[in-house]
């Protein structure tokens, strides 16, 4: 059975990107640290401040896919020009048709953060949408 690895901490450095992942060898009792190369990575929340830059960086040495609503078509085109494969969907009503299911990493930055207090919508996106995405992967 294939195991999907989930990023639990990310450390941006000028010379390399390292990600602490669950499991594996520990580093002084902490999580294993490795540089991500030759992986198939899925980003959720691709167009945010962190996801956008990180996906662009990782696309240099990995196959990177990204999910977002893509309200800004220019941002989607820019990511595609940088080697990121995009898939437009909304985690409130996700459609994963056409999205591969064999990713080695899922990096999740998607979050409902609209103004107002719509608890049901926030729960549907942040919990149910995330669960459906992990089930797909």
PDB file of C-alpha atoms in Angstrom:
ATOM      1  CA  UNK A   1       0.000   0.000   0.000  1.00  0.00           C
ATOM      2  CA  UNK A   2       1.373   3.415  -1.001  1.00  0.00           C
ATOM      3  CA  UNK A   3       1.754   5.927   1.810  1.00  0.00           C
ATOM      4  CA  UNK A   4       1.009   9.603   1.215  1.00  0.00           C
ATOM      5  CA  UNK A   5       3.366  11.848   3.133  1.00  0.00           C
ATOM      6  CA  UNK A   6       1.968  15.050   4.619  1.00  0.00           C
ATOM      7  CA  UNK A   7       4.135  18.077   5.250  1.00  0.00           C
ATOM      8  CA  UNK A   8       4.026  19.073   8.903  1.00  0.00           C
ATOM      9  CA  UNK A   9       6.645  21.840   8.875  1.00  0.00           C
ATOM     10  CA  UNK A  10       8.374  23.832   6.178  1.00  0.00           C
ATOM     11  CA  UNK A  11      11.598  25.806   6.461  1.00  0.00           C
ATOM     12  CA  UNK A  12      12.469  28.196   3.607  1.00  0.00           C
ATOM     13  CA  UNK A  13      16.224  28.756   3.199  1.00  0.00           C
ATOM     14  CA  UNK A  14      18.028  30.641   0.434  1.00  0.00           C
ATOM     15  CA  UNK A  15      20.153  27.626  -0.579  1.00  0.00           C
ATOM     16  CA  UNK A  16      17.654  24.800  -0.243  1.00  0.00           C
ATOM     17  CA  UNK A  17      14.142  23.895   0.737  1.00  0.00           C
ATOM     18  CA  UNK A  18      13.779  21.321   3.459  1.00  0.00           C
ATOM     19  CA  UNK A  19      10.598  19.813   4.733  1.00  0.00           C
ATOM     20  CA  UNK A  20      10.045  17.887   7.914  1.00  0.00           C
ATOM     21  CA  UNK A  21       7.848  14.902   7.200  1.00  0.00           C
ATOM     22  CA  UNK A  22       6.141  12.362   9.393  1.00  0.00           C
ATOM     23  CA  UNK A  23       8.014   9.147  10.060  1.00  0.00           C
ATOM     24  CA  UNK A  24      11.481   8.052   9.019  1.00  0.00           C
ATOM     25  CA  UNK A  25      14.761   8.666  10.744  1.00  0.00           C
ATOM     26  CA  UNK A  26      14.801  11.362  13.370  1.00  0.00           C
ATOM     27  CA  UNK A  27      17.242  14.227  13.608  1.00  0.00           C
ATOM     28  CA  UNK A  28      18.196  14.642  17.282  1.00  0.00           C
ATOM     29  CA  UNK A  29      14.851  13.164  18.296  1.00  0.00           C
ATOM     30  CA  UNK A  30      12.860  15.346  15.892  1.00  0.00           C
ATOM     31  CA  UNK A  31      11.251  14.603  12.535  1.00  0.00           C
ATOM     32  CA  UNK A  32      13.260  13.416   9.554  1.00  0.00           C
ATOM     33  CA  UNK A  33      14.496  16.225   7.315  1.00  0.00           C
ATOM     34  CA  UNK A  34      15.020  15.840   3.577  1.00  0.00           C
ATOM     35  CA  UNK A  35      15.237  17.934   0.433  1.00  0.00           C
ATOM     36  CA  UNK A  36      12.340  17.238  -1.901  1.00  0.00           C
ATOM     37  CA  UNK A  37      13.510  16.106  -5.353  1.00  0.00           C
ATOM     38  CA  UNK A  38      11.981  13.817  -7.971  1.00  0.00           C
ATOM     39  CA  UNK A  39       8.672  13.675  -6.099  1.00  0.00           C
ATOM     40  CA  UNK A  40       5.067  14.089  -7.228  1.00  0.00           C
ATOM     41  CA  UNK A  41       3.661  16.858  -5.043  1.00  0.00           C
ATOM     42  CA  UNK A  42       0.125  18.202  -4.719  1.00  0.00           C
ATOM     43  CA  UNK A  43      -0.500  21.651  -3.264  1.00  0.00           C
ATOM     44  CA  UNK A  44      -3.888  22.649  -1.888  1.00  0.00           C
ATOM     45  CA  UNK A  45      -4.230  26.410  -1.572  1.00  0.00           C
ATOM     46  CA  UNK A  46      -1.753  27.015  -4.337  1.00  0.00           C
ATOM     47  CA  UNK A  47      -2.438  30.722  -4.901  1.00  0.00           C
ATOM     48  CA  UNK A  48      -1.786  31.917  -1.358  1.00  0.00           C
ATOM     49  CA  UNK A  49       1.301  33.829  -0.240  1.00  0.00           C
ATOM     50  CA  UNK A  50       3.256  30.733   0.793  1.00  0.00           C
ATOM     51  CA  UNK A  51       1.897  28.078  -1.572  1.00  0.00           C
ATOM     52  CA  UNK A  52       2.556  30.095  -4.728  1.00  0.00           C
ATOM     53  CA  UNK A  53       6.251  30.700  -4.031  1.00  0.00           C
ATOM     54  CA  UNK A  54       6.874  27.239  -2.624  1.00  0.00           C
ATOM     55  CA  UNK A  55       5.200  25.460  -5.560  1.00  0.00           C
ATOM     56  CA  UNK A  56       7.190  27.518  -8.064  1.00  0.00           C
ATOM     57  CA  UNK A  57      10.409  26.654  -6.250  1.00  0.00           C
ATOM     58  CA  UNK A  58       9.645  22.939  -5.949  1.00  0.00           C
ATOM     59  CA  UNK A  59       8.591  22.670  -9.612  1.00  0.00           C
ATOM     60  CA  UNK A  60      12.256  23.011 -10.600  1.00  0.00           C
ATOM     61  CA  UNK A  61      13.060  19.487  -9.323  1.00  0.00           C
ATOM     62  CA  UNK A  62       9.678  17.794  -8.904  1.00  0.00           C
ATOM     63  CA  UNK A  63       6.365  17.177 -10.641  1.00  0.00           C
ATOM     64  CA  UNK A  64       4.146  19.734  -8.918  1.00  0.00           C
ATOM     65  CA  UNK A  65       0.363  19.977  -9.145  1.00  0.00           C
ATOM     66  CA  UNK A  66      -1.786  22.590  -7.491  1.00  0.00           C
ATOM     67  CA  UNK A  67      -5.421  23.002  -6.535  1.00  0.00           C
ATOM     68  CA  UNK A  68      -7.086  26.375  -6.187  1.00  0.00           C
ATOM     69  CA  UNK A  69     -10.200  28.240  -7.261  1.00  0.00           C
ATOM     70  CA  UNK A  70      -8.042  30.384  -9.568  1.00  0.00           C
ATOM     71  CA  UNK A  71     -10.083  33.571  -9.378  1.00  0.00           C
ATOM     72  CA  UNK A  72      -7.058  35.264 -10.969  1.00  0.00           C
ATOM     73  CA  UNK A  73      -6.441  33.609 -14.364  1.00  0.00           C
ATOM     74  CA  UNK A  74      -3.119  35.458 -14.623  1.00  0.00           C
ATOM     75  CA  UNK A  75      -1.791  33.690 -11.554  1.00  0.00           C
ATOM     76  CA  UNK A  76      -2.798  30.313 -12.987  1.00  0.00           C
ATOM     77  CA  UNK A  77      -0.999  31.054 -16.260  1.00  0.00           C
ATOM     78  CA  UNK A  78       2.097  32.257 -14.403  1.00  0.00           C
ATOM     79  CA  UNK A  79       2.253  29.055 -12.348  1.00  0.00           C
ATOM     80  CA  UNK A  80       1.829  26.947 -15.473  1.00  0.00           C
ATOM     81  CA  UNK A  81       4.683  28.833 -17.154  1.00  0.00           C
ATOM     82  CA  UNK A  82       6.854  27.931 -14.143  1.00  0.00           C
ATOM     83  CA  UNK A  83       6.103  24.215 -14.560  1.00  0.00           C
ATOM     84  CA  UNK A  84       3.232  23.792 -12.088  1.00  0.00           C
ATOM     85  CA  UNK A  85       0.274  21.746 -13.347  1.00  0.00           C
ATOM     86  CA  UNK A  86      -2.954  23.352 -12.175  1.00  0.00           C
ATOM     87  CA  UNK A  87      -6.403  21.969 -11.377  1.00  0.00           C
ATOM     88  CA  UNK A  88      -9.224  24.417 -10.706  1.00  0.00           C
ATOM     89  CA  UNK A  89     -11.629  23.350  -7.973  1.00  0.00           C
ATOM     90  CA  UNK A  90     -13.212  24.675  -4.804  1.00  0.00           C
ATOM     91  CA  UNK A  91     -12.926  22.531  -1.687  1.00  0.00           C
ATOM     92  CA  UNK A  92     -16.478  23.605  -0.773  1.00  0.00           C
ATOM     93  CA  UNK A  93     -17.691  21.458  -3.715  1.00  0.00           C
ATOM     94  CA  UNK A  94     -14.584  19.660  -4.965  1.00  0.00           C
ATOM     95  CA  UNK A  95     -14.289  17.993  -8.353  1.00  0.00           C
ATOM     96  CA  UNK A  96     -11.159  15.852  -8.565  1.00  0.00           C
ATOM     97  CA  UNK A  97     -11.897  14.349 -11.980  1.00  0.00           C
ATOM     98  CA  UNK A  98      -8.737  14.576 -14.066  1.00  0.00           C
ATOM     99  CA  UNK A  99      -6.531  14.954 -10.996  1.00  0.00           C
ATOM    100  CA  UNK A 100      -4.031  12.116 -10.498  1.00  0.00           C
ATOM    101  CA  UNK A 101      -4.222  10.098  -7.290  1.00  0.00           C
ATOM    102  CA  UNK A 102      -0.607   8.924  -6.992  1.00  0.00           C
ATOM    103  CA  UNK A 103       1.064  11.867  -5.237  1.00  0.00           C
ATOM    104  CA  UNK A 104       3.960  11.228  -2.870  1.00  0.00           C
ATOM    105  CA  UNK A 105       3.398  14.470  -0.937  1.00  0.00           C
ATOM    106  CA  UNK A 106       0.415  16.653  -0.130  1.00  0.00           C
ATOM    107  CA  UNK A 107       1.207  20.187   1.017  1.00  0.00           C
ATOM    108  CA  UNK A 108      -1.980  21.742   2.336  1.00  0.00           C
ATOM    109  CA  UNK A 109      -2.337  25.535   2.622  1.00  0.00           C
ATOM    110  CA  UNK A 110      -6.012  25.798   1.627  1.00  0.00           C
ATOM    111  CA  UNK A 111      -8.220  27.451   4.236  1.00  0.00           C
ATOM    112  CA  UNK A 112     -11.572  29.174   4.355  1.00  0.00           C
ATOM    113  CA  UNK A 113     -10.952  32.719   5.583  1.00  0.00           C
ATOM    114  CA  UNK A 114     -13.744  34.844   4.161  1.00  0.00           C
ATOM    115  CA  UNK A 115     -15.310  37.588   6.252  1.00  0.00           C
ATOM    116  CA  UNK A 116     -18.365  36.718   8.335  1.00  0.00           C
ATOM    117  CA  UNK A 117     -19.114  33.769  10.528  1.00  0.00           C
ATOM    118  CA  UNK A 118     -20.426  30.995   8.303  1.00  0.00           C
ATOM    119  CA  UNK A 119     -19.451  28.047  10.489  1.00  0.00           C
ATOM    120  CA  UNK A 120     -21.106  25.450   8.237  1.00  0.00           C
ATOM    121  CA  UNK A 121     -19.242  26.641   5.150  1.00  0.00           C
ATOM    122  CA  UNK A 122     -15.955  26.822   7.048  1.00  0.00           C
ATOM    123  CA  UNK A 123     -16.457  23.260   8.296  1.00  0.00           C
ATOM    124  CA  UNK A 124     -17.386  22.016   4.812  1.00  0.00           C
ATOM    125  CA  UNK A 125     -14.237  23.517   3.262  1.00  0.00           C
ATOM    126  CA  UNK A 126     -11.662  23.132   6.044  1.00  0.00           C
ATOM    127  CA  UNK A 127     -12.694  19.687   7.298  1.00  0.00           C
ATOM    128  CA  UNK A 128     -14.862  17.883   4.756  1.00  0.00           C
ATOM    129  CA  UNK A 129     -13.059  19.251   1.669  1.00  0.00           C
ATOM    130  CA  UNK A 130      -9.689  18.376   3.168  1.00  0.00           C
ATOM    131  CA  UNK A 131     -10.890  14.871   4.038  1.00  0.00           C
ATOM    132  CA  UNK A 132     -12.204  14.311   0.518  1.00  0.00           C
ATOM    133  CA  UNK A 133      -8.891  15.485  -0.921  1.00  0.00           C
ATOM    134  CA  UNK A 134      -6.877  13.144   1.298  1.00  0.00           C
ATOM    135  CA  UNK A 135      -9.230  10.293   0.382  1.00  0.00           C
ATOM    136  CA  UNK A 136      -8.626  11.008  -3.311  1.00  0.00           C
ATOM    137  CA  UNK A 137      -4.852  10.939  -2.844  1.00  0.00           C
TER     138      UNK A 137
END
